[in-house]
mmCIF file of C-alpha atoms in Angstrom:
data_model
loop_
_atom_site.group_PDB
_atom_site.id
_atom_site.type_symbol
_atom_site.label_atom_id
_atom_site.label_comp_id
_atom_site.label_asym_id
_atom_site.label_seq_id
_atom_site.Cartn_x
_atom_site.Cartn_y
_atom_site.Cartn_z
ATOM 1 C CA UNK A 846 -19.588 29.719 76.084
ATOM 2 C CA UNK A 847 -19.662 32.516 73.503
ATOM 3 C CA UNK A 848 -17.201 34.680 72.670
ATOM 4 C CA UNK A 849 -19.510 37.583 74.036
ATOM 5 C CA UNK A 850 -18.979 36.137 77.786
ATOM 6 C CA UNK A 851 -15.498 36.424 77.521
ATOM 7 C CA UNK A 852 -15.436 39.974 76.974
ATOM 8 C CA UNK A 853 -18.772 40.496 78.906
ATOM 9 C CA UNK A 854 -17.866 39.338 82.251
ATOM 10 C CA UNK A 855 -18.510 42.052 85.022
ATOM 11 C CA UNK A 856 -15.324 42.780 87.060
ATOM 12 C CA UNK A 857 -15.347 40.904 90.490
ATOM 13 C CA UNK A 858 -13.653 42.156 93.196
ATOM 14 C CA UNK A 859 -10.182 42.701 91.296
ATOM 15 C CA UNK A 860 -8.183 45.798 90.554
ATOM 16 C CA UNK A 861 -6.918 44.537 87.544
ATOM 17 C CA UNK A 862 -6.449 47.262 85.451
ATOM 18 C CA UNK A 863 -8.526 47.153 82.021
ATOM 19 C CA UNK A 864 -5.656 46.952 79.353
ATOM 20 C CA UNK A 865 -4.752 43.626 80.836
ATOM 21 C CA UNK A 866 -8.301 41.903 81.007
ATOM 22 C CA UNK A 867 -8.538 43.497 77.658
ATOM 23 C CA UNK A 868 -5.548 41.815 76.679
ATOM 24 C CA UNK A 869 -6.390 38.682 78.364
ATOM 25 C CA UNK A 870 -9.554 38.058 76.517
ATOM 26 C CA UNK A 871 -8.121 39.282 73.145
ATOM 27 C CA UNK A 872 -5.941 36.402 73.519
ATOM 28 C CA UNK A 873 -8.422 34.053 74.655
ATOM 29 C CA UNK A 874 -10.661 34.522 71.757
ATOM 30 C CA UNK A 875 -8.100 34.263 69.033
ATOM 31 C CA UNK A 876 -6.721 30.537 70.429
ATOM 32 C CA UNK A 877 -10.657 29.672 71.006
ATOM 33 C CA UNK A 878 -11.576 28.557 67.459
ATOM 34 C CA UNK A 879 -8.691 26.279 67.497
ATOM 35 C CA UNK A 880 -9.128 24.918 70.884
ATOM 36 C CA UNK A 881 -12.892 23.880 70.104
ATOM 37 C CA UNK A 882 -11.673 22.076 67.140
ATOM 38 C CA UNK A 883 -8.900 20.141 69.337
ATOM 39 C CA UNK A 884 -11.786 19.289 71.805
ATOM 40 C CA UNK A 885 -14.289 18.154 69.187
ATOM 41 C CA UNK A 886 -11.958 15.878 68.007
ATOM 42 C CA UNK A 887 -11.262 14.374 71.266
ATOM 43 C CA UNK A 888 -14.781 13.768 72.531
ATOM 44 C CA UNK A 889 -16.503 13.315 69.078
ATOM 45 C CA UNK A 890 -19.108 15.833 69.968
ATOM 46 C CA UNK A 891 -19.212 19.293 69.263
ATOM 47 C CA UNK A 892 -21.372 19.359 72.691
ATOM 48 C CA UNK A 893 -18.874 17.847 75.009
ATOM 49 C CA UNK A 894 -15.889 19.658 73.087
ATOM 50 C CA UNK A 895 -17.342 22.928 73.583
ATOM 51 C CA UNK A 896 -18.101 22.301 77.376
ATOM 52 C CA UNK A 897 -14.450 21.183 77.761
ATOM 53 C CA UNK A 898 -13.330 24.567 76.216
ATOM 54 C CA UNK A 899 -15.876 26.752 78.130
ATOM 55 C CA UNK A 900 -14.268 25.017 81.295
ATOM 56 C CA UNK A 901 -11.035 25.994 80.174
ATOM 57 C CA UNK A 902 -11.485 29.907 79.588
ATOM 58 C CA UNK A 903 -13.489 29.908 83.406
ATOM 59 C CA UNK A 904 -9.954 28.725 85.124
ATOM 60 C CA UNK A 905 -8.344 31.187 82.833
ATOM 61 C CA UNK A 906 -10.859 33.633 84.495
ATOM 62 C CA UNK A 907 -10.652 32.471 87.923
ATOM 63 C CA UNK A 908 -6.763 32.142 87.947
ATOM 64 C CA UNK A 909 -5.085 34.993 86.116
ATOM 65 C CA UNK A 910 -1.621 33.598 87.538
ATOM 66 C CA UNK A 911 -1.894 31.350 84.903
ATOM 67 C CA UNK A 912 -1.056 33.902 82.206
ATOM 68 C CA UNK A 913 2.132 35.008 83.827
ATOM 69 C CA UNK A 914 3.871 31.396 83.032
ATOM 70 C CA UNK A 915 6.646 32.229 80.703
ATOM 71 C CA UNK A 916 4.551 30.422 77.292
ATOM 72 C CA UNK A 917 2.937 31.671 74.232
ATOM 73 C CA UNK A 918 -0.818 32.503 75.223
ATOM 74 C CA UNK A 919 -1.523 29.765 72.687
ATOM 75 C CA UNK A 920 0.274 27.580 74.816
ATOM 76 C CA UNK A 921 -1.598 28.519 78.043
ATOM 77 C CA UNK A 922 -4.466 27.997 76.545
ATOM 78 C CA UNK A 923 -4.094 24.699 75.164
ATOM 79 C CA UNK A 924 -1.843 23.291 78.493
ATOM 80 C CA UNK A 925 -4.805 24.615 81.096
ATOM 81 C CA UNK A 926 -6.954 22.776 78.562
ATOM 82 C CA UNK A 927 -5.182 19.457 79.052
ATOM 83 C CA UNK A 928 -5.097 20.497 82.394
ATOM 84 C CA UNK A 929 -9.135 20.260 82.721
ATOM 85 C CA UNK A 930 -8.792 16.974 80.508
ATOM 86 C CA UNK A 931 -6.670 15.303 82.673
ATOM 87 C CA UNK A 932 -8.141 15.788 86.036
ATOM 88 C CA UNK A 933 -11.960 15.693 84.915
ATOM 89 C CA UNK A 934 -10.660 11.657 83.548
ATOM 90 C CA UNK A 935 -12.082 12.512 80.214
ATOM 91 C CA UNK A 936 -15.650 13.147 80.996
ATOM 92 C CA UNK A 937 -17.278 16.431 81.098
ATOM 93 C CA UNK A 938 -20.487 15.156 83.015
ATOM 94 C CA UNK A 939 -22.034 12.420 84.967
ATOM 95 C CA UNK A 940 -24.926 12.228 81.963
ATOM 96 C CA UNK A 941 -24.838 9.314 80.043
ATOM 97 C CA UNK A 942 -23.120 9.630 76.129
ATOM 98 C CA UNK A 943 -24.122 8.115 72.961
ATOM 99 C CA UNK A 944 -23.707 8.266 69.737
ATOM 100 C CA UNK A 945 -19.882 8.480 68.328
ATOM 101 C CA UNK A 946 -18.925 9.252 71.668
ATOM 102 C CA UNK A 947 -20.327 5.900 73.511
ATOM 103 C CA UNK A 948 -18.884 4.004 70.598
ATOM 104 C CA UNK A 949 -15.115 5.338 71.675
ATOM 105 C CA UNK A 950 -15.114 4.557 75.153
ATOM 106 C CA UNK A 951 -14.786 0.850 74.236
ATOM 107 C CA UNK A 952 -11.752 1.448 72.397
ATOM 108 C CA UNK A 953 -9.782 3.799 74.682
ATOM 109 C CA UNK A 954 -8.531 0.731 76.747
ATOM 110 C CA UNK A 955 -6.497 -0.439 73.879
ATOM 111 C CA UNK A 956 -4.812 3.152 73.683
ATOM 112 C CA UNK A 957 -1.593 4.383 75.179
ATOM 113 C CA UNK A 958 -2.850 7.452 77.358
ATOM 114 C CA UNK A 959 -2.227 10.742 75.573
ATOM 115 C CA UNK A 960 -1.152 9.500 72.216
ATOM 116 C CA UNK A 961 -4.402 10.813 70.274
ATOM 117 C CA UNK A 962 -3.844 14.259 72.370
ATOM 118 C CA UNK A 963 -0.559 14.087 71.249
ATOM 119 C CA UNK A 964 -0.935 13.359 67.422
ATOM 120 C CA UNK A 965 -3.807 16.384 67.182
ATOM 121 C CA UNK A 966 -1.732 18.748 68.600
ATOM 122 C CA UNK A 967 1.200 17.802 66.223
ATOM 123 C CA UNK A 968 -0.098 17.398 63.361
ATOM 124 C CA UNK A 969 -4.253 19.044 63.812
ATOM 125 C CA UNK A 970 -3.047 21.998 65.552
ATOM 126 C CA UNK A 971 0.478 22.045 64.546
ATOM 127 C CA UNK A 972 2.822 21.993 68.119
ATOM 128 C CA UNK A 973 6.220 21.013 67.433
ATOM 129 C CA UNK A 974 7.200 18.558 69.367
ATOM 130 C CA UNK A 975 8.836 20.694 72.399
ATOM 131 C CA UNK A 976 4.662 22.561 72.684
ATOM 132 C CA UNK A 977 3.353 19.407 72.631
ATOM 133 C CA UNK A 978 6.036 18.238 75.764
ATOM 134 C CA UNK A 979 4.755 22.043 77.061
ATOM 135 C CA UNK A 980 1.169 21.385 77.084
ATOM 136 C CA UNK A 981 1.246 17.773 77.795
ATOM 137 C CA UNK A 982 3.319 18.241 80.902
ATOM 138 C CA UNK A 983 6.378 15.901 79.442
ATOM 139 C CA UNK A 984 9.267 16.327 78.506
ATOM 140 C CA UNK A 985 9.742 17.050 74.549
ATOM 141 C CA UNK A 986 11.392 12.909 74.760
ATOM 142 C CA UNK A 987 8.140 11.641 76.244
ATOM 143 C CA UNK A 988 5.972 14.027 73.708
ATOM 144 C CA UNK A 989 8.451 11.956 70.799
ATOM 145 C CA UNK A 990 7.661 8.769 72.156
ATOM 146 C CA UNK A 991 3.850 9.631 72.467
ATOM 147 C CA UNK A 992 3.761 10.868 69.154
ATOM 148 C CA UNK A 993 5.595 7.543 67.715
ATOM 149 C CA UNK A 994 3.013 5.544 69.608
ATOM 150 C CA UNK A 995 0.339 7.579 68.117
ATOM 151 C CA UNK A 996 1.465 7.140 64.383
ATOM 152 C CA UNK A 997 2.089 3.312 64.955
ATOM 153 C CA UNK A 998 -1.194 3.144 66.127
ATOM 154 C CA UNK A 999 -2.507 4.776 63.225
ATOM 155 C CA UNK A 1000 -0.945 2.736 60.971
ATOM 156 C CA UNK A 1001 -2.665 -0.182 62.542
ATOM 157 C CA UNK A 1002 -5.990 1.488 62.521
ATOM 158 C CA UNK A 1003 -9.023 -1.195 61.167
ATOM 159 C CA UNK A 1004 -9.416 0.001 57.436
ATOM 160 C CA UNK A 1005 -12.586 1.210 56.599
ATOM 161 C CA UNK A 1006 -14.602 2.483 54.051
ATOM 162 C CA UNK A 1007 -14.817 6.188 53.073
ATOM 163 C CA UNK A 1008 -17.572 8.643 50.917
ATOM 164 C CA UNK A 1009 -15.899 11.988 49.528
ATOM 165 C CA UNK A 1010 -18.165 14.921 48.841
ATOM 166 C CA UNK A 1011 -16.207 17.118 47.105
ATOM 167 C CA UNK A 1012 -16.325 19.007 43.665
ATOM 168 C CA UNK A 1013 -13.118 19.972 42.734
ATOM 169 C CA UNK A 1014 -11.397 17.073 40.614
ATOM 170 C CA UNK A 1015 -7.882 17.393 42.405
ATOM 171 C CA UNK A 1016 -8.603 17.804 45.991
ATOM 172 C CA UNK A 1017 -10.937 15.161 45.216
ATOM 173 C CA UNK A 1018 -7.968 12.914 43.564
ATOM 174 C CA UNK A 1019 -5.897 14.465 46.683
ATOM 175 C CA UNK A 1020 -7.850 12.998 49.423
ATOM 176 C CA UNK A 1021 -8.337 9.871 47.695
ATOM 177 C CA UNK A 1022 -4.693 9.225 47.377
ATOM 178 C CA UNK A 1023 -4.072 9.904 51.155
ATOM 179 C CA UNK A 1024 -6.865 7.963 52.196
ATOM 180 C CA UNK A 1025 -6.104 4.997 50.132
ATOM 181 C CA UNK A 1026 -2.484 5.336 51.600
ATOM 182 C CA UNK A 1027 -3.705 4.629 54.901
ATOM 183 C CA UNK A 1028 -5.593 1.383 53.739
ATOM 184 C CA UNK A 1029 -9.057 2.559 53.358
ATOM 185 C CA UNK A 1030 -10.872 1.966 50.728
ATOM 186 C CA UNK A 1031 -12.795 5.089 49.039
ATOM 187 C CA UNK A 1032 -16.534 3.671 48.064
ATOM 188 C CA UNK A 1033 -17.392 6.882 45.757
ATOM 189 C CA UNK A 1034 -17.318 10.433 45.008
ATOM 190 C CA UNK A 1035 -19.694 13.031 44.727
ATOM 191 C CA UNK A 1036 -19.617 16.468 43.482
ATOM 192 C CA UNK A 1037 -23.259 18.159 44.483
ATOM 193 C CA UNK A 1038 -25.691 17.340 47.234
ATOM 194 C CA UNK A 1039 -28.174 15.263 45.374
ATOM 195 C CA UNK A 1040 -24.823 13.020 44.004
ATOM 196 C CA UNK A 1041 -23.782 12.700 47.369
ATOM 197 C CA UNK A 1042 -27.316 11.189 48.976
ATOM 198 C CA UNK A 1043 -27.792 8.584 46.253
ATOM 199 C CA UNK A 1044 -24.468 7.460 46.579
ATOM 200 C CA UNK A 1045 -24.499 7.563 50.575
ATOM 201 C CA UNK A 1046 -27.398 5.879 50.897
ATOM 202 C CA UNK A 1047 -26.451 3.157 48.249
ATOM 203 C CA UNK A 1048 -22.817 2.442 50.293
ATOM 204 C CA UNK A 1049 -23.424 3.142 53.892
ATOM 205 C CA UNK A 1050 -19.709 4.267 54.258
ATOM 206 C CA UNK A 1051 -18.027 4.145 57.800
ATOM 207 C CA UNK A 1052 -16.813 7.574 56.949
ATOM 208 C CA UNK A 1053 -17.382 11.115 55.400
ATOM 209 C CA UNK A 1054 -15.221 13.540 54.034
ATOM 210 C CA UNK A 1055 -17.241 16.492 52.596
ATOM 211 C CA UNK A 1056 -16.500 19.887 51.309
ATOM 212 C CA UNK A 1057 -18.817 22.837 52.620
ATOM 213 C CA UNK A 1058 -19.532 24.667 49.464
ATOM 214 C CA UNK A 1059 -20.293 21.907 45.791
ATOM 215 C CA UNK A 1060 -20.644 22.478 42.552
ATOM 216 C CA UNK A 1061 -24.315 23.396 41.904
ATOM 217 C CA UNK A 1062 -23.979 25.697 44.773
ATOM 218 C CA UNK A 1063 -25.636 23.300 46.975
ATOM 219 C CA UNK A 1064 -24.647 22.579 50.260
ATOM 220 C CA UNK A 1065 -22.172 19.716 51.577
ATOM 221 C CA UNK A 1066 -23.868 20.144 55.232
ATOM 222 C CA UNK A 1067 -27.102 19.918 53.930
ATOM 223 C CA UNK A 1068 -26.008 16.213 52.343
ATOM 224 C CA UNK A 1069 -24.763 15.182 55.059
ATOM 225 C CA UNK A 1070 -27.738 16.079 57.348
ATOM 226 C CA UNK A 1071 -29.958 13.949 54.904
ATOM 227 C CA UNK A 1072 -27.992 11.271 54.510
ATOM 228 C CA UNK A 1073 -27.591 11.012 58.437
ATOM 229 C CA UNK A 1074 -30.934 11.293 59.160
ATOM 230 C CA UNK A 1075 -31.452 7.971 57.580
ATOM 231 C CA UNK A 1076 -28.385 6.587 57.944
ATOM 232 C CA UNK A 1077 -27.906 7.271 61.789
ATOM 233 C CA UNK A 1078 -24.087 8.414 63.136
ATOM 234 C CA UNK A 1079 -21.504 8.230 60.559
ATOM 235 C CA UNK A 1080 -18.346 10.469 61.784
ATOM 236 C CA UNK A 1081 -18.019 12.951 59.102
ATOM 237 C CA UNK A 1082 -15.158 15.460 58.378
ATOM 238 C CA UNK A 1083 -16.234 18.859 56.780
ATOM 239 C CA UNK A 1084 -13.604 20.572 54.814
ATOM 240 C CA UNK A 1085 -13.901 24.541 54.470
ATOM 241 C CA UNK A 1086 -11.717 27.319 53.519
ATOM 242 C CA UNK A 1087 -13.551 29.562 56.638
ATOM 243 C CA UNK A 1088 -13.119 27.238 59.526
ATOM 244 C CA UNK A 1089 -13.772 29.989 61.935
ATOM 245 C CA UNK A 1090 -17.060 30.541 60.239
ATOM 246 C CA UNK A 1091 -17.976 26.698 61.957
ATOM 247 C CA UNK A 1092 -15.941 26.770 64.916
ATOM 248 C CA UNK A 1093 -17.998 29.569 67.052
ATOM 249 C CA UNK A 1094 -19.747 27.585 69.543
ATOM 250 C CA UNK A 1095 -22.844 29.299 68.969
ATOM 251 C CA UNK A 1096 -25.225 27.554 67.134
ATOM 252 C CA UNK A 1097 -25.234 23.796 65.723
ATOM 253 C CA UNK A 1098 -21.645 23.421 64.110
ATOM 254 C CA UNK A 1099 -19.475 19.930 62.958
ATOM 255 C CA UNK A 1100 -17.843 18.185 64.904
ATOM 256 C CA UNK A 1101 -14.969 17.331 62.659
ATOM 257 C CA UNK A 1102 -13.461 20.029 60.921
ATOM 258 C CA UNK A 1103 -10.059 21.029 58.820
ATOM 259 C CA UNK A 1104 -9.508 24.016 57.019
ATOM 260 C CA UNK A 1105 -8.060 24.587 53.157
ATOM 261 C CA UNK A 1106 -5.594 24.353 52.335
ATOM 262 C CA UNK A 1107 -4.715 20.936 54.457
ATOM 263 C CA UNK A 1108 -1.612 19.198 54.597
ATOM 264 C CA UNK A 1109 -1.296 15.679 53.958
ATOM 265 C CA UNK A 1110 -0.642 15.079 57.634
ATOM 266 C CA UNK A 1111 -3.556 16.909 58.775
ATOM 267 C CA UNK A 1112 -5.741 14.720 56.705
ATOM 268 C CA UNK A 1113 -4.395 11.745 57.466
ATOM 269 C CA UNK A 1114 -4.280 12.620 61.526
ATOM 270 C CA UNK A 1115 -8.065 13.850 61.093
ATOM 271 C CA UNK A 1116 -8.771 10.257 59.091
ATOM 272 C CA UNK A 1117 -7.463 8.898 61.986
ATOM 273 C CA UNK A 1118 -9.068 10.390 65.000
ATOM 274 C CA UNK A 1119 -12.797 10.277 63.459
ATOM 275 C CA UNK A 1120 -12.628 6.567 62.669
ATOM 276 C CA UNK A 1121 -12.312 6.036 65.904
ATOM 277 C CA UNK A 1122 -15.276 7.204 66.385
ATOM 278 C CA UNK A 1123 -17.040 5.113 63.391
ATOM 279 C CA UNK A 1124 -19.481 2.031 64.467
ATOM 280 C CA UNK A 1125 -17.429 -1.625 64.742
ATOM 281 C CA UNK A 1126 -20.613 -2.584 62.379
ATOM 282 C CA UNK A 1127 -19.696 -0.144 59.849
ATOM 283 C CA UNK A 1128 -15.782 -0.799 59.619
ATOM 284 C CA UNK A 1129 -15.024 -3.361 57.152
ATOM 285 C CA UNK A 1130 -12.942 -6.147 58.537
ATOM 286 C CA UNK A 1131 -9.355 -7.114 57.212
#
């Protein structure tokens, strides 16, 4: 769903009056960006993501009531959201996945329920704890206890081995450090698009962390496309200054995505989330 069919929606039989739908979808469309790149991160496809959000905004639509609940619009958003997550069990459609997304299904069993919603809203979309609790349904305790679960987990993450495309020394030095923090090793890193395919292609990493724009003005996309189109699915995190610019759900977009300037936490919860999307054969083993 575009932004267009928010706004474009012919009235039904309400007598709403205008300034209020008006409102309504002002509101929708500013949280939308954000709420795509919560959902992309949860299903590992930018496909299945955006279908979870377009499901969202039509019980928006079809139940205005929700609105009046005493919460931010943000809020609303993101707890009818969870809402949709929750009672669909996590799947979007009967059609069968693959890719990153077949590769997590094995590895949700060993999960505590609702600790990797909890950690993205935290520390992706930045909740505090008491938002989390609000969207989640829980109490802001439980959302702590979720949230400890989640980091613990993360810290026992399988280390693997990670490719930066990124031209700027310090960021580059930056991402290394938090990586490496989190026990993964960082096989290389490249500053311009033809850098970055010899060197993918020579280490096969189990991640990608790549900025949009390099050096040479070539493009960090465009490396990654060529490198995966040889390589097969690696999860790969795209780093950009204009996240909204990617985040549209109009055309072909990433499916991993944090904007400049990150925090440390954001990286490392990011990190986190796309590796468990990453192939068992391409993890490296303690």
């Amino acid at each position: 769903m575009n932004q267009s069919d928010l706004t474009g929606q012919p009235a039904q039989t309400t007598q709403e009056p205008a300034a209020v739908r008006c409102s309504l979808a002002a509101h929708v469309v500013a949280a939308l960006p954000s709420l795509r790149r919560y959902a992309r991160f949860l299903t590992g496809s930018q496909f299945s993501g955006d279908k979870y959000a377009a499901a969202t905004i039509e019980v928006l639509l079809a139940d205005r009531d929700l609105l009046e609940q005493p919460l931010s619009p943000r809020i609303i958003l993101f707890k009818t959201f969870h809402s949709v997550w929750q009672s669909s069990g996590h799947i979007i459609s009967r059609e069968p996945v693959s890719g990153l997304e077949a590769r997590a299904h094995s590895r949700l069993a060993s999960l505590i329920p609702n600790s990797r919603e909890a950690l993205l809203l935290f520390t992706g979309e930045e909740f505090n704890r008491d938002d989390v609790g609000k969207i989640m349904g829980v109490t802001p305790e439980e959302a702590d206890a979720l949230l400890q679960i989640a980091f613990k987990e993360m810290r026992d993450s399988i280390p693997g081995t990670i490719m930066i495309i990124e031209d700027e020394p310090l960021i580059a030095m930056d991402l290394r450090s938090i990586v490496e923090e989190m026990g993964h090793s960082v096989v290389g890193i490249a500053t311009t698009k033809d850098d970055a395919i010899r060197l993918g292609r020579a280490v096969q990493p189990s991640l990608i962390l790549s900025d949009i724009q390099l050096a040479d003005n070539s493009s960090g996309v465009d490396a990654v496309k060529e490198l995966l189109a040889g390589m097969g699915d690696v999860p790969t995190i795209f780093i950009t200054a204009f996240p909204e610019r990617l985040l549209t759900g109009e055309q072909l977009e990433p499916t991993f995505l944090i904007a400049k300037p990150f925090t440390e936490e954001r990286v490392r919860s990011a990190v986190s989330q796309a590796m468990f999307f990453s192939s068992s054969q391409l993890i490296s083993q303690p």
